[in-house]
């Protein structure tokens, strides 16, 4: 029987997996969640012998049940191919006191590649299954990494257009150049004067506007999303944690059934929610360690039970985590309400109208699987520098936030024996200025961004990724900038509709 998906805000809305992928966002601003988390029910000895692609099928086939075996395996084969620079797709590297699950070996050197490589194929297959005649317009807000990965995934895909909004002054220079140099007749990149939360709110507003949907439909278009609010983005991320556990077992680092910890640098809450889903499928994950930067809205939530976005928005060296509205947290909130769509909708309405909500003590008690903490900018830089000096391994700023929070977890809980996986979410080459400043600010102060790329390659004994080489001399193709309240106008202008 097919696994169905329900809206977090409307108990009456129920769709298949392919319909949820096509829609992206549920009605009334809700998110689609599976009616239940399916059990993995595969022996760990069998999992250890699987490639990443085979593991992906084992996991995703249990969630995307209205896809045939042939359809899903075709999507997986097209996604996880030669665009990754390692055969393992997601290698595990041991550094000091944890295993780094390197999720940045794809074409845009960030973990978003892992899910966004497959989303276009899932989406096109879903459109075919549901006899969609409209052209699909991917509408996405990015804090840095989703944008380029989505652009690369959807560029020149027939039957689609993609529009990416990003905070003009809230991404790294290399992140911005990756986006504005993107080729493709169907791609459009827009900087906004504002932060990621404003970009994301603008996208959500367009998704939930019935009048705009009618105008779009009349012009032969319909919206879908490439953000992790799309279940087609979230499900592929579950694979990371199943694969990591199986590989640790295969290496003899753990015995069958031993628990591990997962540390995830967290912004929009999708990646750590995927780890939570993996745990609920049966993977023995002990603690889900939620690492925040100085925009520590999630740390405060796990500490107090109150989610409060009414605070200063801080630009940090880990910009993909500079988020005050963690959209995927709603899926967890819905779960701890007992899947009560009305109660969840009331909490989300409070967030929209008052900027805050508080869960009940009974709901907060269900968050015991999670540990939250945060790292300051100084702590982030210190962990990059210390790990490099001790081991020669260089990590990016987001991974360093996770490493710093894991150190706090170890000190606070005295849990130093549980094998731990840190989700290493981006290549240090994507944030060279911040990484090299952390290692030796005075020495590298006067170098250009691309001069720093070559120096990072030298000191880390790592080749410059192809993704960086390609943009060194690439011409900027997108220069549109708008105010946050002009996003709809810009979309209509690009699509040539009134």
CSV table of C-alpha atoms in Angstrom, one decimal:
chain,number,residue,atom,x,y,z
A,1,UNK,CA,0.0,0.0,0.0
A,2,UNK,CA,1.3,3.5,-0.9
A,3,UNK,CA,2.7,5.7,1.9
A,4,UNK,CA,0.7,8.9,1.8
A,5,UNK,CA,1.7,12.4,2.8
A,6,UNK,CA,-0.3,14.8,5.0
A,7,UNK,CA,-0.1,18.5,5.5
A,8,UNK,CA,1.2,19.8,8.8
A,9,UNK,CA,-1.6,22.5,8.8
A,10,UNK,CA,-4.6,20.8,7.3
A,11,UNK,CA,-5.7,17.3,8.4
A,12,UNK,CA,-7.8,16.9,5.3
A,13,UNK,CA,-5.0,17.3,2.8
A,14,UNK,CA,-3.5,14.0,1.8
A,15,UNK,CA,-1.4,13.3,-1.3
A,16,UNK,CA,1.0,10.7,-2.8
A,17,UNK,CA,4.7,11.1,-2.7
A,18,UNK,CA,4.9,12.2,-6.3
A,19,UNK,CA,2.1,14.8,-5.7
A,20,UNK,CA,3.9,16.1,-2.7
A,21,UNK,CA,7.1,16.5,-4.7
A,22,UNK,CA,5.3,18.3,-7.4
A,23,UNK,CA,3.5,20.7,-5.1
A,24,UNK,CA,6.6,21.4,-2.9
A,25,UNK,CA,4.5,23.2,-0.3
A,26,UNK,CA,1.2,22.1,1.1
A,27,UNK,CA,-1.9,24.4,1.2
A,28,UNK,CA,-2.1,27.1,3.9
A,29,UNK,CA,1.7,27.2,4.1
A,30,UNK,CA,2.0,23.7,5.5
A,31,UNK,CA,4.6,21.1,4.8
A,32,UNK,CA,4.1,17.5,3.6
A,33,UNK,CA,5.1,14.7,6.0
A,34,UNK,CA,4.7,11.0,5.7
A,35,UNK,CA,1.8,9.5,7.6
A,36,UNK,CA,4.4,7.2,9.3
A,37,UNK,CA,8.1,6.7,9.2
A,38,UNK,CA,8.7,3.4,7.5
A,39,UNK,CA,11.0,0.8,9.0
A,40,UNK,CA,14.2,0.1,7.1
A,41,UNK,CA,14.1,-3.7,8.0
A,42,UNK,CA,17.3,-4.6,6.2
A,43,UNK,CA,20.0,-6.5,8.0
A,44,UNK,CA,23.0,-4.3,8.7
A,45,UNK,CA,25.3,-6.9,7.2
A,46,UNK,CA,23.5,-6.5,3.9
A,47,UNK,CA,23.6,-2.7,4.1
A,48,UNK,CA,27.4,-2.8,4.5
A,49,UNK,CA,27.8,-4.4,1.1
A,50,UNK,CA,25.7,-1.7,-0.6
A,51,UNK,CA,27.0,1.2,-2.7
A,52,UNK,CA,25.7,4.6,-2.0
A,53,UNK,CA,23.3,4.2,-4.9
A,54,UNK,CA,22.0,0.9,-3.6
A,55,UNK,CA,21.6,2.4,-0.1
A,56,UNK,CA,19.7,5.3,-1.6
A,57,UNK,CA,17.3,2.9,-3.3
A,58,UNK,CA,16.8,0.9,-0.1
A,59,UNK,CA,15.9,4.1,1.8
A,60,UNK,CA,14.0,6.1,-0.8
A,61,UNK,CA,11.9,3.2,-2.0
A,62,UNK,CA,10.3,3.0,1.4
A,63,UNK,CA,9.2,6.7,1.3
A,64,UNK,CA,8.4,7.2,-2.4
A,65,UNK,CA,6.1,4.2,-2.8
A,66,UNK,CA,4.2,5.4,-5.9
A,67,UNK,CA,7.5,5.3,-7.9
A,68,UNK,CA,8.2,2.1,-9.7
A,69,UNK,CA,11.5,0.3,-9.1
A,70,UNK,CA,12.6,1.2,-12.6
A,71,UNK,CA,11.6,4.9,-12.2
A,72,UNK,CA,13.4,5.3,-8.9
A,73,UNK,CA,16.6,3.5,-9.9
A,74,UNK,CA,16.7,5.6,-13.0
A,75,UNK,CA,16.5,8.8,-10.9
A,76,UNK,CA,19.3,7.5,-8.6
A,77,UNK,CA,21.6,6.4,-11.4
A,78,UNK,CA,21.3,9.8,-13.1
A,79,UNK,CA,21.9,11.7,-9.9
A,80,UNK,CA,24.8,9.9,-8.3
A,81,UNK,CA,27.1,9.5,-11.3
A,82,UNK,CA,30.4,11.0,-12.5
A,83,UNK,CA,29.7,14.5,-11.2
A,84,UNK,CA,31.0,13.4,-7.8
A,85,UNK,CA,34.8,13.4,-7.4
A,86,UNK,CA,34.9,10.3,-5.1
A,87,UNK,CA,33.7,6.8,-5.8
A,88,UNK,CA,32.1,6.6,-2.4
A,89,UNK,CA,30.0,9.7,-3.0
A,90,UNK,CA,30.1,10.5,0.7
A,91,UNK,CA,33.4,9.3,2.2
A,92,UNK,CA,34.0,9.2,6.0
A,93,UNK,CA,37.3,10.7,7.2
A,94,UNK,CA,38.5,10.4,10.8
A,95,UNK,CA,39.9,13.5,12.4
A,96,UNK,CA,40.9,13.7,16.1
A,97,UNK,CA,37.7,12.6,17.9
A,98,UNK,CA,35.0,12.2,15.3
A,99,UNK,CA,34.3,10.9,11.8
A,100,UNK,CA,33.6,13.6,9.2
A,101,UNK,CA,31.0,12.5,6.7
A,102,UNK,CA,32.2,14.5,3.7
A,103,UNK,CA,29.0,15.6,1.8
A,104,UNK,CA,30.8,18.1,-0.4
A,105,UNK,CA,32.2,16.0,-3.3
A,106,UNK,CA,29.5,17.0,-5.8
A,107,UNK,CA,29.5,19.6,-8.6
A,108,UNK,CA,29.0,22.6,-6.4
A,109,UNK,CA,31.1,21.4,-3.4
A,110,UNK,CA,28.3,21.5,-0.8
A,111,UNK,CA,26.0,19.0,0.8
A,112,UNK,CA,23.0,20.4,-1.1
A,113,UNK,CA,24.4,18.5,-4.2
A,114,UNK,CA,23.5,15.3,-2.6
A,115,UNK,CA,19.7,15.9,-2.6
A,116,UNK,CA,19.5,18.5,-5.4
A,117,UNK,CA,21.2,16.1,-7.9
A,118,UNK,CA,18.2,13.8,-7.7
A,119,UNK,CA,15.4,16.3,-7.2
A,120,UNK,CA,15.1,17.4,-10.9
A,121,UNK,CA,14.7,13.7,-11.9
A,122,UNK,CA,12.2,13.0,-9.1
A,123,UNK,CA,10.2,16.1,-10.2
A,124,UNK,CA,10.2,15.3,-13.9
A,125,UNK,CA,9.1,11.7,-13.1
A,126,UNK,CA,6.4,13.1,-10.8
A,127,UNK,CA,5.1,15.4,-13.5
A,128,UNK,CA,4.9,12.6,-16.0
A,129,UNK,CA,3.1,10.3,-13.5
A,130,UNK,CA,0.6,13.0,-12.7
A,131,UNK,CA,0.1,14.1,-16.4
A,132,UNK,CA,1.2,17.7,-15.7
A,133,UNK,CA,1.0,19.8,-18.8
A,134,UNK,CA,2.2,23.1,-17.2
A,135,UNK,CA,5.8,24.2,-17.2
A,136,UNK,CA,7.2,23.8,-13.7
A,137,UNK,CA,8.8,26.9,-12.2
A,138,UNK,CA,11.2,26.1,-9.4
A,139,UNK,CA,11.0,29.0,-6.9
A,140,UNK,CA,13.7,28.9,-4.3
A,141,UNK,CA,15.3,31.1,-1.6
A,142,UNK,CA,18.9,30.3,-0.6
A,143,UNK,CA,21.3,31.3,2.2
A,144,UNK,CA,24.1,30.3,-0.1
A,145,UNK,CA,24.4,26.6,-1.1
A,146,UNK,CA,20.9,25.5,-2.1
A,147,UNK,CA,20.9,28.2,-4.9
A,148,UNK,CA,23.9,27.0,-6.8
A,149,UNK,CA,23.1,23.3,-6.4
A,150,UNK,CA,19.5,23.9,-7.6
A,151,UNK,CA,20.6,26.0,-10.5
A,152,UNK,CA,23.1,23.3,-11.5
A,153,UNK,CA,20.5,20.6,-11.2
A,154,UNK,CA,17.8,22.3,-13.1
A,155,UNK,CA,19.8,24.2,-15.8
A,156,UNK,CA,18.3,23.4,-19.2
A,157,UNK,CA,16.1,20.6,-17.8
A,158,UNK,CA,13.1,20.5,-20.3
A,159,UNK,CA,9.8,21.6,-18.9
A,160,UNK,CA,11.3,23.6,-16.1
A,161,UNK,CA,12.4,27.1,-15.2
A,162,UNK,CA,14.2,28.0,-12.0
A,163,UNK,CA,14.3,31.3,-10.1
A,164,UNK,CA,16.7,31.7,-7.1
A,165,UNK,CA,16.6,34.6,-4.6
A,166,UNK,CA,19.5,35.2,-2.3
A,167,UNK,CA,20.5,37.9,0.2
A,168,UNK,CA,22.7,40.2,-1.8
A,169,UNK,CA,25.1,40.8,1.1
A,170,UNK,CA,24.6,37.6,3.0
A,171,UNK,CA,26.6,35.0,1.1
A,172,UNK,CA,30.3,34.4,0.5
A,173,UNK,CA,32.0,35.9,-2.6
A,174,UNK,CA,32.5,32.4,-4.0
A,175,UNK,CA,28.9,31.4,-3.3
A,176,UNK,CA,27.7,34.5,-5.1
A,177,UNK,CA,30.0,34.0,-8.1
A,178,UNK,CA,28.9,30.4,-8.4
A,179,UNK,CA,25.3,31.6,-8.7
A,180,UNK,CA,25.6,34.6,-10.9
A,181,UNK,CA,27.8,32.8,-13.5
A,182,UNK,CA,25.3,30.0,-13.9
A,183,UNK,CA,24.5,29.2,-17.6
A,184,UNK,CA,21.1,28.0,-18.8
A,185,UNK,CA,18.3,29.5,-20.8
A,186,UNK,CA,15.8,28.6,-18.0
A,187,UNK,CA,17.7,30.0,-15.0
A,188,UNK,CA,17.3,33.4,-13.3
A,189,UNK,CA,19.2,34.6,-10.2
A,190,UNK,CA,18.1,37.6,-8.1
A,191,UNK,CA,19.8,39.3,-5.2
A,192,UNK,CA,17.5,40.9,-2.7
A,193,UNK,CA,18.2,43.8,-0.3
A,194,UNK,CA,17.4,41.8,2.8
A,195,UNK,CA,18.3,38.6,4.6
A,196,UNK,CA,17.5,35.0,3.9
A,197,UNK,CA,14.5,34.9,6.1
A,198,UNK,CA,13.0,37.8,4.1
A,199,UNK,CA,13.8,35.9,0.8
A,200,UNK,CA,12.2,32.7,2.2
A,201,UNK,CA,9.1,34.5,3.5
A,202,UNK,CA,8.7,36.1,0.0
A,203,UNK,CA,8.9,32.7,-1.7
A,204,UNK,CA,6.4,31.1,0.8
A,205,UNK,CA,4.0,34.1,0.2
A,206,UNK,CA,4.0,33.5,-3.5
A,207,UNK,CA,3.5,29.7,-3.0
A,208,UNK,CA,0.4,30.3,-0.8
A,209,UNK,CA,-1.2,33.0,-3.0
A,210,UNK,CA,-4.2,31.5,-4.8
A,211,UNK,CA,-4.7,34.5,-7.1
A,212,UNK,CA,-1.0,34.2,-8.3
A,213,UNK,CA,-1.5,30.5,-8.8
A,214,UNK,CA,-4.5,31.2,-11.1
A,215,UNK,CA,-2.4,33.8,-13.1
A,216,UNK,CA,0.4,31.3,-13.3
A,217,UNK,CA,-1.9,28.5,-14.5
A,218,UNK,CA,-3.4,30.7,-17.2
A,219,UNK,CA,0.1,31.4,-18.5
A,220,UNK,CA,0.9,27.7,-18.5
A,221,UNK,CA,3.1,27.6,-15.3
A,222,UNK,CA,3.0,26.1,-11.8
A,223,UNK,CA,5.3,26.6,-8.9
A,224,UNK,CA,7.4,23.9,-7.2
A,225,UNK,CA,10.2,24.2,-4.7
A,226,UNK,CA,13.8,23.0,-4.5
A,227,UNK,CA,14.2,24.0,-0.8
A,228,UNK,CA,14.3,21.3,1.8
A,229,UNK,CA,10.6,22.2,2.4
A,230,UNK,CA,10.1,19.9,-0.6
A,231,UNK,CA,9.9,16.3,0.6
A,232,UNK,CA,11.8,15.3,-2.5
A,233,UNK,CA,14.8,17.2,-1.0
A,234,UNK,CA,14.3,15.8,2.5
A,235,UNK,CA,14.1,12.1,1.7
A,236,UNK,CA,17.4,11.8,-0.1
A,237,UNK,CA,19.1,13.3,2.9
A,238,UNK,CA,18.1,10.4,5.1
A,239,UNK,CA,20.4,8.2,3.1
A,240,UNK,CA,23.5,10.0,4.5
A,241,UNK,CA,23.0,8.7,8.0
A,242,UNK,CA,22.0,5.1,7.0
A,243,UNK,CA,25.1,5.0,4.8
A,244,UNK,CA,27.4,6.4,7.5
A,245,UNK,CA,26.3,3.9,10.1
A,246,UNK,CA,26.7,1.0,7.6
A,247,UNK,CA,30.2,2.2,6.7
A,248,UNK,CA,31.3,2.5,10.4
A,249,UNK,CA,30.0,-1.0,11.0
A,250,UNK,CA,31.9,-2.2,7.9
A,251,UNK,CA,35.1,-0.6,9.1
A,252,UNK,CA,34.8,-2.4,12.5
A,253,UNK,CA,34.4,0.9,14.3
A,254,UNK,CA,31.1,-0.2,15.8
A,255,UNK,CA,29.3,-3.5,16.5
A,256,UNK,CA,25.9,-4.2,15.1
A,257,UNK,CA,23.3,-2.2,17.1
A,258,UNK,CA,25.9,0.1,18.8
A,259,UNK,CA,24.6,3.7,19.0
A,260,UNK,CA,26.3,6.6,17.3
A,261,UNK,CA,25.9,10.4,17.7
A,262,UNK,CA,25.2,12.6,14.7
A,263,UNK,CA,26.3,16.3,14.8
A,264,UNK,CA,24.7,18.5,12.2
A,265,UNK,CA,25.4,22.2,11.5
A,266,UNK,CA,21.9,23.5,11.3
A,267,UNK,CA,20.1,26.4,9.6
A,268,UNK,CA,16.8,25.4,8.0
A,269,UNK,CA,16.6,22.1,10.1
A,270,UNK,CA,16.3,19.8,7.0
A,271,UNK,CA,19.6,17.9,7.4
A,272,UNK,CA,19.2,17.2,11.1
A,273,UNK,CA,15.5,16.2,10.6
A,274,UNK,CA,16.7,13.7,8.0
A,275,UNK,CA,19.0,12.2,10.7
A,276,UNK,CA,15.9,12.1,13.0
A,277,UNK,CA,14.0,10.2,10.3
A,278,UNK,CA,16.9,7.8,9.9
A,279,UNK,CA,16.8,7.1,13.7
A,280,UNK,CA,13.1,6.5,13.5
A,281,UNK,CA,13.6,4.1,10.6
A,282,UNK,CA,15.8,2.0,12.9
A,283,UNK,CA,19.3,3.4,12.7
A,284,UNK,CA,20.8,3.4,16.2
A,285,UNK,CA,21.5,7.1,16.6
A,286,UNK,CA,21.8,8.1,20.2
A,287,UNK,CA,22.0,11.9,20.2
A,288,UNK,CA,21.1,14.3,17.4
A,289,UNK,CA,23.4,17.2,18.2
A,290,UNK,CA,22.0,20.4,16.7
A,291,UNK,CA,24.8,23.0,16.1
A,292,UNK,CA,24.0,26.6,15.6
A,293,UNK,CA,26.1,29.7,15.0
A,294,UNK,CA,25.5,33.1,16.7
A,295,UNK,CA,21.9,33.1,15.2
A,296,UNK,CA,21.1,30.6,18.0
A,297,UNK,CA,17.4,30.5,17.7
A,298,UNK,CA,17.4,26.7,17.7
A,299,UNK,CA,19.7,26.4,20.7
A,300,UNK,CA,17.3,28.7,22.6
A,301,UNK,CA,14.4,26.6,21.5
A,302,UNK,CA,15.8,23.3,22.7
A,303,UNK,CA,16.9,24.9,25.9
A,304,UNK,CA,13.6,26.7,26.8
A,305,UNK,CA,10.8,25.3,24.6
A,306,UNK,CA,10.2,28.8,23.2
A,307,UNK,CA,11.0,29.5,19.5
A,308,UNK,CA,11.6,33.3,19.2
A,309,UNK,CA,12.7,35.0,16.0
A,310,UNK,CA,12.4,38.4,17.5
A,311,UNK,CA,16.2,39.1,17.7
A,312,UNK,CA,19.0,40.7,15.8
A,313,UNK,CA,19.9,38.9,12.6
A,314,UNK,CA,23.7,38.3,12.6
A,315,UNK,CA,25.8,37.9,9.5
A,316,UNK,CA,28.5,35.3,10.3
A,317,UNK,CA,31.2,33.4,8.6
A,318,UNK,CA,28.8,30.4,8.2
A,319,UNK,CA,26.2,32.2,6.1
A,320,UNK,CA,24.2,29.1,5.1
A,321,UNK,CA,23.2,28.9,8.8
A,322,UNK,CA,22.3,32.6,9.1
A,323,UNK,CA,18.6,31.8,9.5
A,324,UNK,CA,16.0,32.8,12.2
A,325,UNK,CA,13.0,30.9,10.7
A,326,UNK,CA,14.0,27.2,10.5
A,327,UNK,CA,11.2,26.0,8.2
A,328,UNK,CA,11.7,22.2,8.6
A,329,UNK,CA,11.4,22.5,12.4
A,330,UNK,CA,7.6,22.6,11.6
A,331,UNK,CA,7.7,19.0,10.7
A,332,UNK,CA,9.1,18.1,14.1
A,333,UNK,CA,6.7,20.4,15.9
A,334,UNK,CA,3.8,18.7,14.0
A,335,UNK,CA,5.1,15.3,15.2
A,336,UNK,CA,5.3,16.3,18.9
A,337,UNK,CA,1.8,17.7,18.8
A,338,UNK,CA,0.7,14.2,18.1
A,339,UNK,CA,0.3,15.0,14.4
A,340,UNK,CA,-2.4,17.6,15.3
A,341,UNK,CA,-2.6,19.8,12.3
A,342,UNK,CA,-4.8,22.4,14.0
A,343,UNK,CA,-2.5,22.8,17.0
A,344,UNK,CA,0.6,23.0,14.8
A,345,UNK,CA,-1.2,25.6,12.6
A,346,UNK,CA,-1.9,27.7,15.6
A,347,UNK,CA,1.8,27.6,16.7
A,348,UNK,CA,2.9,28.6,13.2
A,349,UNK,CA,0.3,31.4,13.1
A,350,UNK,CA,1.8,32.7,16.4
A,351,UNK,CA,5.2,32.6,14.8
A,352,UNK,CA,4.0,34.6,11.8
A,353,UNK,CA,2.0,37.1,13.8
A,354,UNK,CA,4.0,37.5,17.0
A,355,UNK,CA,7.4,36.1,16.0
A,356,UNK,CA,7.4,33.4,18.7
A,357,UNK,CA,5.6,30.3,20.1
A,358,UNK,CA,6.1,28.1,23.1
A,359,UNK,CA,5.5,24.3,23.1
A,360,UNK,CA,3.9,22.6,26.1
A,361,UNK,CA,6.1,20.7,28.7
A,362,UNK,CA,4.7,17.5,27.3
A,363,UNK,CA,5.8,18.4,23.8
A,364,UNK,CA,9.3,19.6,25.0
A,365,UNK,CA,9.8,16.2,26.8
A,366,UNK,CA,9.6,14.5,23.3
A,367,UNK,CA,12.7,16.5,22.2
A,368,UNK,CA,15.0,14.4,24.4
A,369,UNK,CA,16.7,12.9,21.3
A,370,UNK,CA,18.2,16.4,20.6
A,371,UNK,CA,21.0,18.3,22.1
A,372,UNK,CA,21.4,21.9,21.1
A,373,UNK,CA,24.3,24.4,21.4
A,374,UNK,CA,26.0,27.1,19.5
A,375,UNK,CA,29.5,28.3,18.6
A,376,UNK,CA,30.6,32.0,18.5
A,377,UNK,CA,32.7,33.3,15.6
A,378,UNK,CA,35.8,33.1,17.7
A,379,UNK,CA,35.1,29.5,18.6
A,380,UNK,CA,34.4,28.6,15.0
A,381,UNK,CA,37.8,30.1,13.9
A,382,UNK,CA,39.6,28.5,16.8
A,383,UNK,CA,38.4,25.0,15.8
A,384,UNK,CA,39.4,25.5,12.2
A,385,UNK,CA,42.9,26.6,13.3
A,386,UNK,CA,43.4,23.9,16.0
A,387,UNK,CA,42.3,21.0,13.8
A,388,UNK,CA,44.6,22.2,11.0
A,389,UNK,CA,47.6,22.7,13.3
A,390,UNK,CA,47.0,19.3,15.0
A,391,UNK,CA,46.2,17.2,11.9
A,392,UNK,CA,46.6,19.1,8.7
A,393,UNK,CA,42.9,18.7,8.0
A,394,UNK,CA,41.0,21.8,6.9
A,395,UNK,CA,37.3,22.1,7.4
A,396,UNK,CA,34.9,24.9,6.4
A,397,UNK,CA,33.2,27.3,8.7
A,398,UNK,CA,29.9,25.4,8.9
A,399,UNK,CA,31.6,22.1,9.8
A,400,UNK,CA,33.7,24.0,12.3
A,401,UNK,CA,30.5,25.2,14.1
A,402,UNK,CA,29.5,21.5,14.4
A,403,UNK,CA,33.0,20.5,15.7
A,404,UNK,CA,32.9,23.3,18.3
A,405,UNK,CA,29.4,22.3,19.5
A,406,UNK,CA,30.5,18.7,19.6
A,407,UNK,CA,33.4,19.7,21.9
A,408,UNK,CA,30.9,21.4,24.2
A,409,UNK,CA,28.7,18.3,24.2
A,410,UNK,CA,31.6,16.1,25.1
A,411,UNK,CA,32.6,18.4,28.0
A,412,UNK,CA,29.1,18.9,29.2
A,413,UNK,CA,27.8,15.3,29.1
A,414,UNK,CA,31.2,13.4,29.5
A,415,UNK,CA,30.0,11.3,26.6
A,416,UNK,CA,33.4,10.6,25.0
A,417,UNK,CA,32.9,7.0,24.1
A,418,UNK,CA,30.0,7.0,21.6
A,419,UNK,CA,31.3,7.0,18.1
A,420,UNK,CA,30.3,10.3,16.4
A,421,UNK,CA,29.6,11.4,12.9
A,422,UNK,CA,29.9,15.1,12.0
A,423,UNK,CA,28.0,16.1,8.9
A,424,UNK,CA,30.7,18.0,6.9
A,425,UNK,CA,28.5,20.1,4.8
A,426,UNK,CA,30.8,22.2,2.6
A,427,UNK,CA,34.3,22.3,1.1
A,428,UNK,CA,36.6,24.8,2.8
A,429,UNK,CA,37.3,26.1,-0.8
A,430,UNK,CA,33.8,27.5,-0.7
A,431,UNK,CA,34.6,29.8,2.2
A,432,UNK,CA,38.3,30.5,1.6
A,433,UNK,CA,38.5,33.9,3.1
A,434,UNK,CA,36.9,32.9,6.4
A,435,UNK,CA,38.9,29.6,6.6
A,436,UNK,CA,42.3,31.2,5.8
A,437,UNK,CA,41.6,34.1,8.2
A,438,UNK,CA,41.0,31.5,10.9
A,439,UNK,CA,44.3,29.8,10.2
A,440,UNK,CA,46.4,33.0,10.0
A,441,UNK,CA,44.6,36.2,9.4
A,442,UNK,CA,47.8,38.4,9.2
A,443,UNK,CA,49.6,36.2,6.8
A,444,UNK,CA,46.7,36.0,4.3
A,445,UNK,CA,45.2,39.5,4.8
A,446,UNK,CA,46.2,41.0,1.4
A,447,UNK,CA,45.5,37.9,-0.8
A,448,UNK,CA,42.7,37.9,-3.3
A,449,UNK,CA,39.9,35.4,-2.9
A,450,UNK,CA,41.3,33.2,-5.7
A,451,UNK,CA,44.8,33.7,-4.5
A,452,UNK,CA,43.6,32.2,-1.2
A,453,UNK,CA,42.2,29.3,-3.1
A,454,UNK,CA,45.6,28.4,-4.4
A,455,UNK,CA,47.2,28.8,-1.0
A,456,UNK,CA,44.5,26.6,0.6
A,457,UNK,CA,45.2,24.0,-1.9
A,458,UNK,CA,48.9,24.1,-1.1
A,459,UNK,CA,48.6,24.0,2.7
A,460,UNK,CA,46.0,21.3,2.7
A,461,UNK,CA,47.6,19.2,0.0
A,462,UNK,CA,44.3,19.1,-1.8
A,463,UNK,CA,43.5,19.8,-5.4
A,464,UNK,CA,41.4,22.9,-6.2
A,465,UNK,CA,37.9,21.6,-6.9
A,466,UNK,CA,36.7,21.7,-10.4
A,467,UNK,CA,33.7,23.9,-9.3
A,468,UNK,CA,36.2,26.6,-8.2
A,469,UNK,CA,38.4,26.4,-11.3
A,470,UNK,CA,35.3,26.8,-13.5
A,471,UNK,CA,34.3,30.2,-12.0
A,472,UNK,CA,37.7,31.8,-11.7
A,473,UNK,CA,37.4,33.6,-15.0
A,474,UNK,CA,33.7,33.1,-15.6
A,475,UNK,CA,31.5,36.0,-16.7
A,476,UNK,CA,28.6,37.1,-14.5
A,477,UNK,CA,25.4,36.5,-16.3
A,478,UNK,CA,22.9,37.6,-13.7
A,479,UNK,CA,22.8,41.1,-12.1
A,480,UNK,CA,19.2,41.6,-11.1
A,481,UNK,CA,18.7,43.0,-7.6
A,482,UNK,CA,15.4,44.0,-6.0
A,483,UNK,CA,13.8,44.8,-2.7
A,484,UNK,CA,12.2,42.0,-0.7
A,485,UNK,CA,8.7,43.3,-1.5
A,486,UNK,CA,9.4,43.3,-5.2
A,487,UNK,CA,10.0,39.6,-5.5
A,488,UNK,CA,6.6,38.8,-7.1
A,489,UNK,CA,7.0,41.5,-9.7
A,490,UNK,CA,10.4,40.2,-10.6
A,491,UNK,CA,9.1,36.7,-11.0
A,492,UNK,CA,6.3,37.8,-13.3
A,493,UNK,CA,8.8,39.9,-15.3
A,494,UNK,CA,11.0,36.9,-15.9
A,495,UNK,CA,8.1,34.7,-16.9
A,496,UNK,CA,6.7,37.4,-19.1
A,497,UNK,CA,3.2,37.4,-17.4
A,498,UNK,CA,1.1,40.2,-16.1
